[in-house]
Each structure stands twice: as structure tokens, then as C-alpha cells.
């Protein structure tokens, strides 16, 4: 599996690394994250080529993905250097308060311990070995045990070696990042249930994510388990929005549905329109574009087999009409496919509400805005929801508003759900089954909060406090002092 | 049970109330919270007397508890009016960014839905019907279904009526707060597992909390379950700390152990000292004080029976020596008790590591600082850890530091763990089994974050955004705009 002989040995090493990491200043972790990025870049084109070979995706895709991966690592470096993420809260003492003195209380965030990371097959760089989960966990001060995804073992190993170089260069214990090839599901289960593991990050299918989650549920000690699973990413096509720029939306959605062979967690798998001439024009044009799109090889045999199976299941469901040309499929190529169904048939068949992972979308034809709202309400939680609207659709938006907010982590207006910006305001998460904990995001700066908890210090002498909590505020960070945000030192 | 005929009907009403609450501005919830406080105060001394009758605690205790309860409600009112708790994150668009435009993204926190609250028997006001869980959930915009604690049904009903008056006065649906008397455990289980329930707050014993947690684990949809359970609240007596003011610590700890008949989740149940003359002096004096402390009636028969059982179990364990005078117990009176044990005996018996809920403390006599650290490391997660230290104990503190931080939510220096200040920097939480989710606090402003999740709006027209995310910042709240905290409007 790696240079550890047993799972116990591996977790013990990770726990020891956690102890050591806890004593290293934050700024050293920032340097480590930057060196992780540099070492990944230093591998050169060989990495992109290997990722392409292992994923059947073009090399150019990995130029972008590498930039995203390294950008993420550097973003977290900036975040921990800036320091406000520590969420420092200070309430100073009032010794003469009646009837009891008020103590001095100061809290900040500390890392929770070894994190187990399961990367996704569809982003061999950005959501895998050195992806968002690893970057945010290391940034928080947690060591990572990363289960290598079997779909890209060589890419994963190359990235793991780069991380080891960065650890060595910055004098961090090698066990701050452990790359692990699971022999079987039993090993995965044993690891998820190991008492030393203090958190789990997963990106992938509902089936995979729920297995991990079920393993974790059997633990004696509950731990944070953040699994980012499937999503159908519904798109709502409001009449004026569609009418005002039909061709723009046809182009955008033909792209969003087929890009990366549809293998994105934010792929638009369901679209809801209201019966009208403009909807039919849109469907006709989109079907035409989708029919002309080329079938490309999917990530691996399992994903291809599942795509074919789920696609056929949906296409053969009562009331579903295939709109795009049926292409012969072979050699693991996922053929782009568009279909439609009436809201009545859609409502009665929950299998149509679920993801078909691949270049597939189903358009639900509704009779009006109330029918659309009610059809939408049957769906499970989602990563994203998108509205295509025009100036005169405001009333419809108000009808839908609470249904939208309660259903998804990110609401897109006149755009496509694909493309997950790495920034402060990104929420890549959402109500179950989009994730197992909707209170957190898997992408962006705030992903770090999955792996930390608050600790409060009561009446400690200034010099014995952690530096971020000391009066001086030498790090010049934003702190909430007696209810006011300030960077000022306490006097 | 109440005016709902079935659990389904009750949860449906709560869900409908959630929809309505979502459309009411935050400032109205602030007014509601203030009126909840005023209506509780308006009940007058009758409430304090009833709480005293039902809990066997003196009326004076409830003057303080009512002040705390109402103060908490008003604190949350201030919090939501001030607005920064919404955690607004704004990243503005960069339309000409290459290779892809950067979208405009704006996120804030939204409530998650109906919350089920289980109050504690030991705080009939501050941690029960209108306690911290109810106050924080309502503040977040979540309706509450509160399971009445059977130890104080009349107190609970009086408070529930006050809440109903406040709801009516502010034109909120009555189902924003539902007071519920469970017929049996089956009803509790059915409610925890009801698909409409979106979060659970519990304060009480490990047994009770873990039952709730186990019910929740069987749900199809995972939901936030925050149970604040037992804690032994270890106190570390370092040599110089003890020597410098032995009598002060004897007085403080005699008080902390016996106050409220020891029925506090922060009661100091374990003390770790290092074998020395000063430790023996401390033990002798403390035993003397504890022997002189009067036995008082406990909260209810179950707590009394459990105290007697657990106390006897510990006192009869191998190596445990009773230090205080043995008092005859009767009429549900919990007799204050102090005992000691060597670290060797302590280490080999995990039952000694667990809480004895009542006026009881066990002193573990260690051979040195390393023995103390290693003995401490065997403990489960705690709400609090306290150090009694002098100027020359810094080296010992460094030996213990990471063990302290990783073990508890709040670290007290030269004080007692009892007394949980309601403020920003309070962390009333901690690693399992202190709570089931150490990333949150049950007390203080930040308790609100248990019941919210982030939602991001991408490329929405300004006028269709929620007010807190609009350019104008009419609420004048702190927002993170492109990585900078500011109250300024966007231009």
C-alpha cells in the first residue's frame, strides 16, 4: 500500500505528524502550500500528459486544471498568512461587574486532526490528490491521508511525490501527507472507522459518498464527514429569458452539457421550461446542436457503463421523448443526448429526478409557473440551481424564490452551472444529497472551516496565549474585540 | 400532546411556519426575541417559584437564571440587528479576465428549517424552553419544536405561553414555536427521524444525547445534531499555583463542586495534582470544607439515584480513598463528596474517567508532570479544562499545551470551570463526547451558526438580490468584499 505496513501504523504516523504540525507557525504552512504548487508545476508537461492518458481528457484541459490546483494552494497560503480566518473573538474582563465578575475570554480556530481525503476521478488534479480537500486541510493545520483514486494512479503518485518534496523542503514530517492505495473496500471502511481519523472529505458519486458516510455513521466518535456527491443542477427557463436570447442559451447549454463529456458535478442534467413556442424553438435548436456534438471517451469503464445504463433507463421511461439523434456508442464514448418529458410524467417517476452522469440533459415541460415550482419542489438538494430570466420575469422569480434558496448551495442567474470559481463567496455544497453537511463549502477559502473547531481561553496571562490572541495583535489580523471588528492592539 | 393531533401535523405546521418566517425581515425577529424576553419577565415571581418547586433549587438561583435567559434573547436580537453574523462574502465580476470571465458571486447565511430542541433539567430556564438552543434557532430564522422536559413541565409551559404571546404580538405564525410533550421514547424517535426536522439541539446526559444521536444516525437525510452531553471538566493543579494561594483554591473549589448540588455540565469532577506536601494540604482542607457542606435535594429522583449509584461505584473502585466525611443520604439529597486515587489506579479503570453528575470530585495523585500529562491523555473530549498555575509553572504548561487544546472547548487559567459567560468568545462545546460536533458552541453569539448554511448568488441583478447582498449595504453591515472587510457600499 505504501511504506506503512498496517493501517494502524499509518494513522499513528498521521497523528504524530498532527502533533508536530501544531507546533509549527502558520506562516510555515503558507510556505509549504506555495512549495506544493511550485513542485507540482515543476513536474512539467509530463504531469498533464499522464493525466490525459489516464482520464481520456485532452491535455489542454489539464493546463487549466493545473492552474486551478496551484492557484488554490496559493490562495490558501494567502489566507492563512492574512490571518483573519482564525476567527479571533475577544471579550475582555469586567472585574467589577455585579453580581459576578466578567472573565477575559478569547477564542480562535484550531485544527481537528488527521483528515482522510477521497479524490474524484473527474478532476485528477483539482479535486484529487492536491485538490481542494487536501489544500484546505493542510491550510487548517491537519495532516492528510489521501486515498489514491484507481482511475488515475500515476497522476496521483506524481502529485504525491511533489507534495513530499515540498514537505521535505519545509522540514515538515513526511506523514503530514500520506498517499494510500486501498487494497479493497474493507480497507477503506477500516480507515474511515479508525479512531485516529478526525474528518473525511470526499468528492464523487452518491453511491460512493453514501458508502463512506455509512461507514462513518458506525463510528463510536462522530466526526465531520463532508461528502460532495451528485447533483442534477436544474436550470429554470423562464419565458422572457429564453425569448430574449434563445440562440445564446442554445450555444451555452450545448457547451455546458457536452463539455468534459458531461463529467462535471455541476453538469446541467435537468431543465424546466414552460410550454410555449419559444421553449419548442429552444428545444429544437439545442437538440440539433447536441446531435452534432461528437461523442468522446469517458473517464473510465465504470463511468461509461453507468452512463449508458442510466441514460437508457431514462430514455425508456414512460413519457420520455429523445430529442437528439441517437448515436451508436462504442469504445467508452459517451454520446451527447437530449430528451424531454412532460411535468406530469416527470412528477410520477423519481428516477427521472436523479443524476445521469455524462453528456445528458432532460427538459421537463411544465404547464405554467406553479406547475414548474411544484415539479421543482420534488427534487432533492442540489449543488446549483440556475434561472434564465428576462426583465419581465420578476414575478415568476418571486414565486420560485424560497424554493430556490432552500434547495441549493449556489443560485446562478442567466448563466450556466458549470465553472466553479475559487473565491470567498463560492458555495460548492448544498442540501443533502448534494452534500452530507450543507453548512460548509468544498471550494473556496471557506472550505477550511470544515477542518477546524473553536477553542476559548479564559483568563490566561497574555504571554501564555497563542500569538493570535495576545493583546499586541502582531499579525495585524482582524479580530472581534468586545463586539467590534478591529485590527488594533489591546491596551 | 398539544393542539396538533399527530407528529406529522406538527412538523407540517413547523415547515409552513419556516416558509413564512423566511419572508419576514430580520429586524422583526429581533423584535420578537426582545418580546420573548419581556413576556418571560412579565410572568413575574410566579415563574421563579414554580421553577424552584419543580427543581428543588432555591428561588434566588432563578433570579440569575431568568436574567441570563432574557439577556441571551436580547443578545441574539442585537446580533441579528447588527447584521454581520450573516457572514456576507462578495467577489465582484472581472468580465475581461482570461481565459474565462470571473462572475459576480455573493454569499450569506440562510436558516436550515425546523429545529427540534431538547432542554436540560438542570437549567429549567436558561437551557430549556427559551434557552440558548431556542434563542439561537429563532434568531437564525428557524422555527422550533421544543420537547418539554418532564422534570419541569409547569415552568416549561409558562415559558411556552410567554413565547406564544410574543409571537402573536409580532404577527409571527404560532407554529414558529411548538411546545411538545412526548408520550414516550417512540415519539421522540419518530420526531428526530421525521424528514421535516432539519436540526436537533440537545443538552443533557451522555446517555440521553447518544440516544438522540443514534436515532438521527438512522435518518436517510443527515442533519446537524448538536448534543451537549456530559463532561468531567478536569482541573490541573500545578505545584506553584497551588502553593501560592492554597486557601483561595480550597474555597473556590469547595464552592464549584457543591454549588447547585453539583448539577452543572461544567462541574469539576476530576482534579489532577502532583504528589507533594502542598497537594496534601490542599486535599485535607478541601475535604474538610466538603465535609461541612450541606447536602441538598437534587433535581429529580432519576438524577439522585444515578448520583448515588455512580458515586458508590467510584468510591468502591480499587485504590479510591474517600476524603470527606460520609454523610447519610435521604430524601433525594446529594451529599458532597471528595475522594482521591493514585494515577496508577486511575489509569487502569476507565469508569473513573467518566462523569459522576452531582457534588462529587475525584483527585488523581500523579507522580510528576509527565505522569499527569499521560493520565490526562486517557480522557475523552471535555467541555472545559482548567489549570491552576503559578509564575514558575510555565514549563509544565508547555508540556501539557497540545494535550489541553486537543481535549476541550474552553481552557480556564486560575479559575473554576463553572460559570459559562454568554459572549462572542465563549466556546461551550468540545470534542466528543462533550458534544457530537466540536465545530460549534452551544452558548454565546456563535451558537447561531449551528442552524444556518451558506448560499451563493452568481451574477444576479442587484435589485433581485437579498438586501444584505445588494450593492448599497443599507444595513451598514461588515462584509468581505474582494477579500477586504468593509462596511462601504459597492459602486
PDB file of N, CA, C and O in Angstrom, chain A residues 44 71 145 183 198 209 217 231 357 378 386 422 437 458 480:
ATOM      1  N   UNK A  44       6.195  19.530 -14.735  1.00  0.00           N
ATOM      2  CA  UNK A  44       6.159  19.871 -16.149  1.00  0.00           C
ATOM      3  C   UNK A  44       5.050  19.172 -16.919  1.00  0.00           C
ATOM      4  O   UNK A  44       4.118  18.613 -16.324  1.00  0.00           O
ATOM      5  N   UNK A  71      -3.336  27.433  -8.081  1.00  0.00           N
ATOM      6  CA  UNK A  71      -3.955  28.689  -7.630  1.00  0.00           C
ATOM      7  C   UNK A  71      -4.638  28.498  -6.280  1.00  0.00           C
ATOM      8  O   UNK A  71      -4.539  29.345  -5.382  1.00  0.00           O
ATOM      9  N   UNK A 145      -4.413  12.000   4.932  1.00  0.00           N
ATOM     10  CA  UNK A 145      -4.201  10.676   4.340  1.00  0.00           C
ATOM     11  C   UNK A 145      -5.082  10.647   3.107  1.00  0.00           C
ATOM     12  O   UNK A 145      -6.304  10.796   3.200  1.00  0.00           O
ATOM     13  N   UNK A 183      -6.401  -1.535  -0.836  1.00  0.00           N
ATOM     14  CA  UNK A 183      -6.447  -2.859  -1.451  1.00  0.00           C
ATOM     15  C   UNK A 183      -7.891  -3.217  -1.805  1.00  0.00           C
ATOM     16  O   UNK A 183      -8.154  -3.836  -2.830  1.00  0.00           O
ATOM     17  N   UNK A 198      -9.996  12.021  12.063  1.00  0.00           N
ATOM     18  CA  UNK A 198     -10.838  13.040  12.696  1.00  0.00           C
ATOM     19  C   UNK A 198     -11.732  13.802  11.723  1.00  0.00           C
ATOM     20  O   UNK A 198     -12.487  14.694  12.133  1.00  0.00           O
ATOM     21  N   UNK A 209     -20.195   8.201  -2.029  1.00  0.00           N
ATOM     22  CA  UNK A 209     -20.249   9.103  -0.879  1.00  0.00           C
ATOM     23  C   UNK A 209     -21.082   8.535   0.252  1.00  0.00           C
ATOM     24  O   UNK A 209     -20.722   8.633   1.423  1.00  0.00           O
ATOM     25  N   UNK A 217     -20.940   6.566   9.998  1.00  0.00           N
ATOM     26  CA  UNK A 217     -22.053   6.528  10.950  1.00  0.00           C
ATOM     27  C   UNK A 217     -21.866   5.441  11.998  1.00  0.00           C
ATOM     28  O   UNK A 217     -22.431   5.524  13.078  1.00  0.00           O
ATOM     29  N   UNK A 231     -25.402  15.797  -8.241  1.00  0.00           N
ATOM     30  CA  UNK A 231     -26.346  16.903  -8.323  1.00  0.00           C
ATOM     31  C   UNK A 231     -26.875  16.925  -9.748  1.00  0.00           C
ATOM     32  O   UNK A 231     -26.153  16.598 -10.684  1.00  0.00           O
ATOM     33  N   UNK A 357     -24.930  10.794 -14.966  1.00  0.00           N
ATOM     34  CA  UNK A 357     -23.594  11.398 -15.017  1.00  0.00           C
ATOM     35  C   UNK A 357     -22.989  11.213 -16.403  1.00  0.00           C
ATOM     36  O   UNK A 357     -22.602  10.117 -16.798  1.00  0.00           O
ATOM     37  N   UNK A 378     -40.122  18.728  -5.857  1.00  0.00           N
ATOM     38  CA  UNK A 378     -39.963  17.287  -5.638  1.00  0.00           C
ATOM     39  C   UNK A 378     -38.502  16.870  -5.622  1.00  0.00           C
ATOM     40  O   UNK A 378     -38.166  15.761  -5.193  1.00  0.00           O
ATOM     41  N   UNK A 386     -30.162  27.139 -11.532  1.00  0.00           N
ATOM     42  CA  UNK A 386     -29.933  28.245 -12.451  1.00  0.00           C
ATOM     43  C   UNK A 386     -31.266  28.772 -12.968  1.00  0.00           C
ATOM     44  O   UNK A 386     -32.179  27.994 -13.228  1.00  0.00           O
ATOM     45  N   UNK A 422     -13.071  29.721  -7.716  1.00  0.00           N
ATOM     46  CA  UNK A 422     -12.432  29.549  -6.406  1.00  0.00           C
ATOM     47  C   UNK A 422     -12.301  30.926  -5.752  1.00  0.00           C
ATOM     48  O   UNK A 422     -11.439  31.723  -6.141  1.00  0.00           O
ATOM     49  N   UNK A 437     -23.245  17.711   4.576  1.00  0.00           N
ATOM     50  CA  UNK A 437     -23.295  18.805   5.542  1.00  0.00           C
ATOM     51  C   UNK A 437     -23.352  20.137   4.810  1.00  0.00           C
ATOM     52  O   UNK A 437     -22.327  20.681   4.396  1.00  0.00           O
ATOM     53  N   UNK A 458      -9.779  31.238  28.812  1.00  0.00           N
ATOM     54  CA  UNK A 458     -10.393  32.090  29.829  1.00  0.00           C
ATOM     55  C   UNK A 458      -9.349  32.540  30.844  1.00  0.00           C
ATOM     56  O   UNK A 458      -8.707  31.701  31.488  1.00  0.00           O
ATOM     57  N   UNK A 480     -12.553  40.326  16.441  1.00  0.00           N
ATOM     58  CA  UNK A 480     -13.784  40.837  17.030  1.00  0.00           C
ATOM     59  C   UNK A 480     -13.503  41.083  18.512  1.00  0.00           C
ATOM     60  O   UNK A 480     -13.445  40.158  19.300  1.00  0.00           O
TER      61      UNK A 480
END
